[in-house]
């Protein structure tokens, strides 16, 4: 349902069609006026110029008004449609099936569509230029879901088939937070993994309470090749080749950062309106 009027429902279907309904004005009634039926105002399908060829996996309104809507499909394309003319005004060719698209309702500085596809990279598509703004690298498998923050136009949350949930500031390279279910206050890992998880948590606690130097803590953290999910700061230093040390964002170290938020693929994300909580499904 559109955010401006709360009146028009946009839907996408597995037959590659997209339709718009006016949920405030019924086209007919049944059952003595109790049941209201709504026929679509218009629809676009495979036969339509610029229409998708395969299932539509994502359909969203342009957040500012109902003049545009966006569809993503398994045919590897994202279409930006003019609602009044029902024509495609911008098209983005993606590297694989499109799983999810999202736009920020707060954005005043950009017109970016965040796209999650079967590729490992999250792509930001700029409606204004008709090109890709940049890509976000960190997931180790396809990206099933993307969601913008409700408190900042620059913060994006993504969930992947690798079970990871990552937080990004799109102005910077690399993610700034990866959620780790093994450090959660709720739930437990399966018995087969319990000993491994306990070891990781114990190691993390010892790093936090040990009076040893920061250098020793860094060395211990590096040994956790599969990642404990602990972040000591937003910027971490790791030894580089030679005597010099290179300063890297932790989100760029995907090979060392293997924390997961779900045991399987993350299929849905939703940030609450106050921006305080994130709901995830998998």
Short mmCIF file of C-alpha atoms in Angstrom, two decimals:
data_model
loop_
_atom_site.label_atom_id
_atom_site.label_comp_id
_atom_site.label_asym_id
_atom_site.label_seq_id
_atom_site.Cartn_x
_atom_site.Cartn_y
_atom_site.Cartn_z
CA UNK A 1 0.00 0.00 0.00
CA UNK A 2 1.37 3.43 -0.90
CA UNK A 3 2.80 5.56 1.91
CA UNK A 4 1.38 8.90 0.77
CA UNK A 5 -2.37 8.20 0.62
CA UNK A 6 -2.62 4.71 2.06
CA UNK A 7 -5.09 3.93 -0.68
CA UNK A 8 -3.47 2.11 -3.58
CA UNK A 9 -2.35 -1.50 -3.27
CA UNK A 10 0.44 -2.68 -5.55
CA UNK A 11 0.91 -6.41 -6.14
CA UNK A 12 3.23 -8.64 -8.13
CA UNK A 13 2.43 -12.20 -9.20
CA UNK A 14 4.15 -15.38 -10.28
CA UNK A 15 2.64 -15.01 -13.77
CA UNK A 16 4.89 -11.94 -14.28
CA UNK A 17 2.02 -9.47 -13.90
CA UNK A 18 1.76 -6.43 -11.63
CA UNK A 19 -1.55 -4.81 -10.69
CA UNK A 20 -2.82 -1.79 -8.76
CA UNK A 21 -6.02 -1.75 -6.69
CA UNK A 22 -7.97 1.09 -5.07
CA UNK A 23 -8.71 -0.35 -1.62
CA UNK A 24 -10.97 2.57 -0.65
CA UNK A 25 -13.38 2.19 -3.55
CA UNK A 26 -14.95 -1.20 -4.18
CA UNK A 27 -16.07 -2.14 -7.68
CA UNK A 28 -18.87 -4.42 -6.48
CA UNK A 29 -20.43 -5.92 -3.36
CA UNK A 30 -21.64 -9.39 -2.45
CA UNK A 31 -23.49 -10.95 0.45
CA UNK A 32 -25.91 -8.10 0.90
CA UNK A 33 -23.21 -5.47 0.80
CA UNK A 34 -21.03 -7.17 3.40
CA UNK A 35 -18.27 -8.39 1.08
CA UNK A 36 -16.52 -5.75 -1.02
CA UNK A 37 -14.69 -6.75 -4.19
CA UNK A 38 -11.99 -4.68 -5.81
CA UNK A 39 -10.99 -5.08 -9.43
CA UNK A 40 -7.59 -3.78 -10.42
CA UNK A 41 -7.36 -0.27 -11.84
CA UNK A 42 -4.82 -1.55 -14.35
CA UNK A 43 -2.20 -4.26 -14.72
CA UNK A 44 0.94 -4.93 -16.74
CA UNK A 45 1.92 -8.43 -17.86
CA UNK A 46 4.20 -10.33 -20.24
CA UNK A 47 2.45 -8.91 -23.29
CA UNK A 48 2.95 -5.34 -22.11
CA UNK A 49 5.88 -3.42 -23.57
CA UNK A 50 8.73 -3.71 -21.08
CA UNK A 51 6.85 -6.30 -19.04
CA UNK A 52 8.68 -8.99 -17.11
CA UNK A 53 9.10 -12.49 -18.54
CA UNK A 54 9.22 -14.41 -15.25
CA UNK A 55 7.77 -14.16 -11.74
CA UNK A 56 7.70 -10.78 -10.04
CA UNK A 57 9.38 -11.20 -6.68
CA UNK A 58 9.19 -7.60 -5.45
CA UNK A 59 6.80 -4.70 -6.07
CA UNK A 60 7.15 -1.39 -4.21
CA UNK A 61 5.88 2.17 -4.53
CA UNK A 62 8.16 5.14 -4.96
CA UNK A 63 7.97 6.47 -1.37
CA UNK A 64 7.37 10.14 -2.23
CA UNK A 65 4.24 9.77 -4.39
CA UNK A 66 2.30 7.26 -6.47
CA UNK A 67 3.70 8.51 -9.76
CA UNK A 68 6.24 5.69 -9.91
CA UNK A 69 6.42 2.08 -8.84
CA UNK A 70 9.23 -0.47 -8.97
CA UNK A 71 9.14 -4.18 -9.79
CA UNK A 72 11.87 -6.80 -9.52
CA UNK A 73 11.72 -10.15 -11.24
CA UNK A 74 13.36 -13.53 -11.67
CA UNK A 75 14.12 -12.43 -15.24
CA UNK A 76 17.13 -10.50 -13.81
CA UNK A 77 15.54 -7.07 -14.30
CA UNK A 78 14.31 -4.21 -12.13
CA UNK A 79 11.79 -1.92 -13.83
CA UNK A 80 10.79 1.57 -12.77
CA UNK A 81 7.30 2.29 -14.09
CA UNK A 82 5.45 5.55 -14.73
CA UNK A 83 2.04 4.95 -13.14
CA UNK A 84 0.19 7.37 -15.41
CA UNK A 85 1.52 6.02 -18.73
CA UNK A 86 2.21 2.42 -17.55
CA UNK A 87 5.56 2.61 -19.33
CA UNK A 88 9.00 1.57 -18.11
CA UNK A 89 11.07 4.72 -17.61
CA UNK A 90 14.21 3.11 -16.14
CA UNK A 91 15.47 -0.46 -16.38
CA UNK A 92 18.31 -2.09 -14.46
CA UNK A 93 19.88 -5.36 -15.64
CA UNK A 94 20.90 -7.43 -12.61
CA UNK A 95 23.42 -10.31 -12.42
CA UNK A 96 20.79 -12.83 -11.31
CA UNK A 97 17.27 -13.35 -10.02
CA UNK A 98 15.94 -10.35 -8.08
CA UNK A 99 14.69 -11.34 -4.63
CA UNK A 100 13.92 -7.99 -3.01
CA UNK A 101 13.98 -4.26 -3.68
CA UNK A 102 13.61 -1.39 -1.22
CA UNK A 103 13.70 2.41 -1.13
CA UNK A 104 14.17 4.65 1.89
CA UNK A 105 11.08 6.59 2.97
CA UNK A 106 13.37 9.14 4.67
CA UNK A 107 15.71 9.87 1.78
CA UNK A 108 16.10 13.48 0.72
CA UNK A 109 19.65 13.21 -0.66
CA UNK A 110 19.34 10.17 -2.92
CA UNK A 111 16.92 8.12 -5.04
CA UNK A 112 18.48 4.71 -4.54
CA UNK A 113 16.88 1.31 -4.91
CA UNK A 114 18.61 -1.32 -2.80
CA UNK A 115 18.45 -4.67 -4.57
CA UNK A 116 19.04 -8.14 -3.19
CA UNK A 117 19.66 -10.81 -5.83
CA UNK A 118 21.12 -14.30 -6.07
CA UNK A 119 24.50 -12.59 -6.44
CA UNK A 120 26.56 -12.05 -3.27
CA UNK A 121 26.72 -8.28 -3.72
CA UNK A 122 24.00 -5.80 -2.78
CA UNK A 123 23.49 -3.29 -5.56
CA UNK A 124 22.28 0.29 -5.21
CA UNK A 125 20.43 1.46 -8.31
CA UNK A 126 20.12 5.21 -8.86
CA UNK A 127 16.81 6.22 -10.45
CA UNK A 128 18.12 9.73 -11.12
CA UNK A 129 21.04 8.56 -13.29
CA UNK A 130 19.70 5.21 -14.43
CA UNK A 131 22.94 3.52 -13.36
CA UNK A 132 24.35 1.60 -10.43
CA UNK A 133 25.62 3.90 -7.68
CA UNK A 134 27.81 1.23 -6.07
CA UNK A 135 27.81 -2.28 -4.64
CA UNK A 136 28.10 -3.59 -1.09
CA UNK A 137 30.28 -6.67 -0.61
CA UNK A 138 30.27 -8.94 2.44
CA UNK A 139 27.67 -11.68 2.05
CA UNK A 140 28.93 -15.11 1.02
CA UNK A 141 25.74 -16.15 -0.78
CA UNK A 142 22.70 -14.59 -2.43
CA UNK A 143 20.96 -11.67 -0.71
CA UNK A 144 17.32 -12.55 -0.01
CA UNK A 145 16.10 -9.38 1.68
CA UNK A 146 17.00 -5.70 2.09
CA UNK A 147 15.48 -3.09 4.40
CA UNK A 148 16.25 0.58 4.97
CA UNK A 149 16.53 2.05 8.44
CA UNK A 150 13.58 4.09 9.70
CA UNK A 151 15.91 6.48 11.52
CA UNK A 152 18.60 7.21 8.90
CA UNK A 153 18.49 7.49 5.13
CA UNK A 154 22.04 6.12 4.92
CA UNK A 155 21.65 2.89 6.88
CA UNK A 156 20.69 -0.33 5.11
CA UNK A 157 20.10 -3.79 6.59
CA UNK A 158 20.50 -6.93 4.49
CA UNK A 159 19.87 -10.63 5.02
CA UNK A 160 21.40 -13.40 2.97
CA UNK A 161 21.24 -17.07 2.12
CA UNK A 162 24.40 -17.38 4.24
CA UNK A 163 22.30 -16.71 7.36
CA UNK A 164 23.97 -13.35 7.99
CA UNK A 165 22.31 -10.02 8.79
CA UNK A 166 24.54 -7.06 8.00
CA UNK A 167 24.19 -3.34 8.69
CA UNK A 168 25.67 -0.87 6.21
CA UNK A 169 26.30 2.84 6.06
CA UNK A 170 26.10 3.24 2.29
CA UNK A 171 28.48 6.21 2.40
CA UNK A 172 31.32 3.94 3.51
CA UNK A 173 32.91 0.71 2.32
CA UNK A 174 32.06 -2.42 4.26
CA UNK A 175 29.34 -3.12 6.78
CA UNK A 176 29.61 -1.77 10.33
CA UNK A 177 27.70 -4.51 12.16
CA UNK A 178 27.02 -8.24 11.77
CA UNK A 179 24.48 -9.87 14.08
CA UNK A 180 25.62 -13.03 15.88
CA UNK A 181 22.98 -15.42 17.24
CA UNK A 182 25.55 -17.21 19.42
CA UNK A 183 25.84 -14.07 21.55
CA UNK A 184 22.08 -13.52 21.78
CA UNK A 185 20.33 -13.45 25.15
CA UNK A 186 17.59 -15.74 23.79
CA UNK A 187 17.77 -19.19 22.29
CA UNK A 188 20.51 -21.80 22.24
CA UNK A 189 22.53 -23.48 19.55
CA UNK A 190 21.85 -27.16 18.78
CA UNK A 191 23.71 -29.60 21.10
CA UNK A 192 26.17 -30.54 18.36
CA UNK A 193 27.34 -26.93 18.20
CA UNK A 194 26.91 -26.06 21.86
CA UNK A 195 30.49 -26.81 22.87
CA UNK A 196 31.87 -24.79 19.98
CA UNK A 197 29.59 -21.84 20.78
CA UNK A 198 30.50 -21.98 24.49
CA UNK A 199 34.18 -21.93 23.61
CA UNK A 200 33.71 -18.86 21.43
CA UNK A 201 31.77 -16.97 24.09
CA UNK A 202 34.31 -17.89 26.77
CA UNK A 203 37.15 -16.68 24.56
CA UNK A 204 35.30 -13.43 23.95
CA UNK A 205 34.71 -12.87 27.67
CA UNK A 206 38.38 -13.51 28.44
CA UNK A 207 39.37 -10.90 25.87
CA UNK A 208 37.07 -8.36 27.47
CA UNK A 209 38.24 -8.99 31.05
CA UNK A 210 41.92 -9.76 30.55
CA UNK A 211 44.33 -7.01 31.60
CA UNK A 212 46.72 -7.99 28.83
CA UNK A 213 47.69 -5.54 26.14
CA UNK A 214 45.56 -4.69 23.11
CA UNK A 215 48.13 -6.37 20.89
CA UNK A 216 47.51 -9.71 22.58
CA UNK A 217 43.76 -9.27 22.20
CA UNK A 218 44.16 -8.64 18.51
CA UNK A 219 46.25 -11.77 18.11
CA UNK A 220 43.61 -13.85 19.90
CA UNK A 221 40.83 -12.35 17.81
CA UNK A 222 42.66 -13.25 14.62
CA UNK A 223 42.74 -16.91 15.68
CA UNK A 224 38.94 -17.01 15.65
CA UNK A 225 38.88 -17.73 11.94
CA UNK A 226 35.19 -18.53 11.92
CA UNK A 227 34.30 -15.36 13.84
CA UNK A 228 32.77 -14.89 17.28
CA UNK A 229 30.72 -11.88 16.22
CA UNK A 230 32.51 -9.60 18.71
CA UNK A 231 33.44 -6.13 17.55
CA UNK A 232 35.76 -4.06 19.75
CA UNK A 233 35.25 -0.86 17.79
CA UNK A 234 33.90 0.42 14.51
CA UNK A 235 37.41 0.52 13.10
CA UNK A 236 39.82 -2.34 13.77
CA UNK A 237 43.47 -2.68 12.94
CA UNK A 238 44.97 -5.91 11.65
CA UNK A 239 48.55 -6.66 10.66
CA UNK A 240 49.33 -6.18 7.00
CA UNK A 241 52.24 -7.51 4.99
CA UNK A 242 55.52 -6.07 6.12
CA UNK A 243 56.11 -3.88 9.16
CA UNK A 244 53.26 -1.50 8.35
CA UNK A 245 49.73 -2.02 9.69
CA UNK A 246 46.75 -1.43 7.44
CA UNK A 247 43.56 0.09 8.81
CA UNK A 248 40.51 -1.81 7.57
CA UNK A 249 36.81 -1.69 8.21
CA UNK A 250 35.73 -4.96 9.92
CA UNK A 251 32.93 -5.45 7.42
CA UNK A 252 35.51 -5.85 4.66
CA UNK A 253 37.07 -8.86 6.39
CA UNK A 254 34.39 -11.28 5.26
CA UNK A 255 36.75 -14.25 5.42
CA UNK A 256 37.25 -13.68 9.15
CA UNK A 257 33.74 -12.49 9.90
CA UNK A 258 31.44 -15.54 9.68
CA UNK A 259 28.81 -14.69 12.27
CA UNK A 260 25.24 -15.74 11.46
CA UNK A 261 21.86 -14.56 12.72
CA UNK A 262 19.89 -17.60 11.46
CA UNK A 263 20.79 -21.24 10.89
CA UNK A 264 19.41 -20.97 7.35
CA UNK A 265 18.70 -18.23 4.83
CA UNK A 266 17.34 -14.91 6.11
CA UNK A 267 14.11 -14.43 4.17
CA UNK A 268 12.63 -11.28 5.71
CA UNK A 269 13.60 -8.13 7.61
CA UNK A 270 11.50 -5.35 9.13
CA UNK A 271 12.69 -2.34 11.12
CA UNK A 272 10.15 -0.93 13.57
CA UNK A 273 8.93 2.62 12.97
CA UNK A 274 10.91 3.99 15.93
CA UNK A 275 14.08 2.36 14.59
CA UNK A 276 14.72 0.57 17.88
CA UNK A 277 14.08 -3.02 16.84
CA UNK A 278 14.73 -5.29 13.88
CA UNK A 279 12.50 -8.28 13.13
CA UNK A 280 13.98 -11.09 11.05
CA UNK A 281 12.60 -14.28 9.54
CA UNK A 282 14.41 -17.27 8.17
#
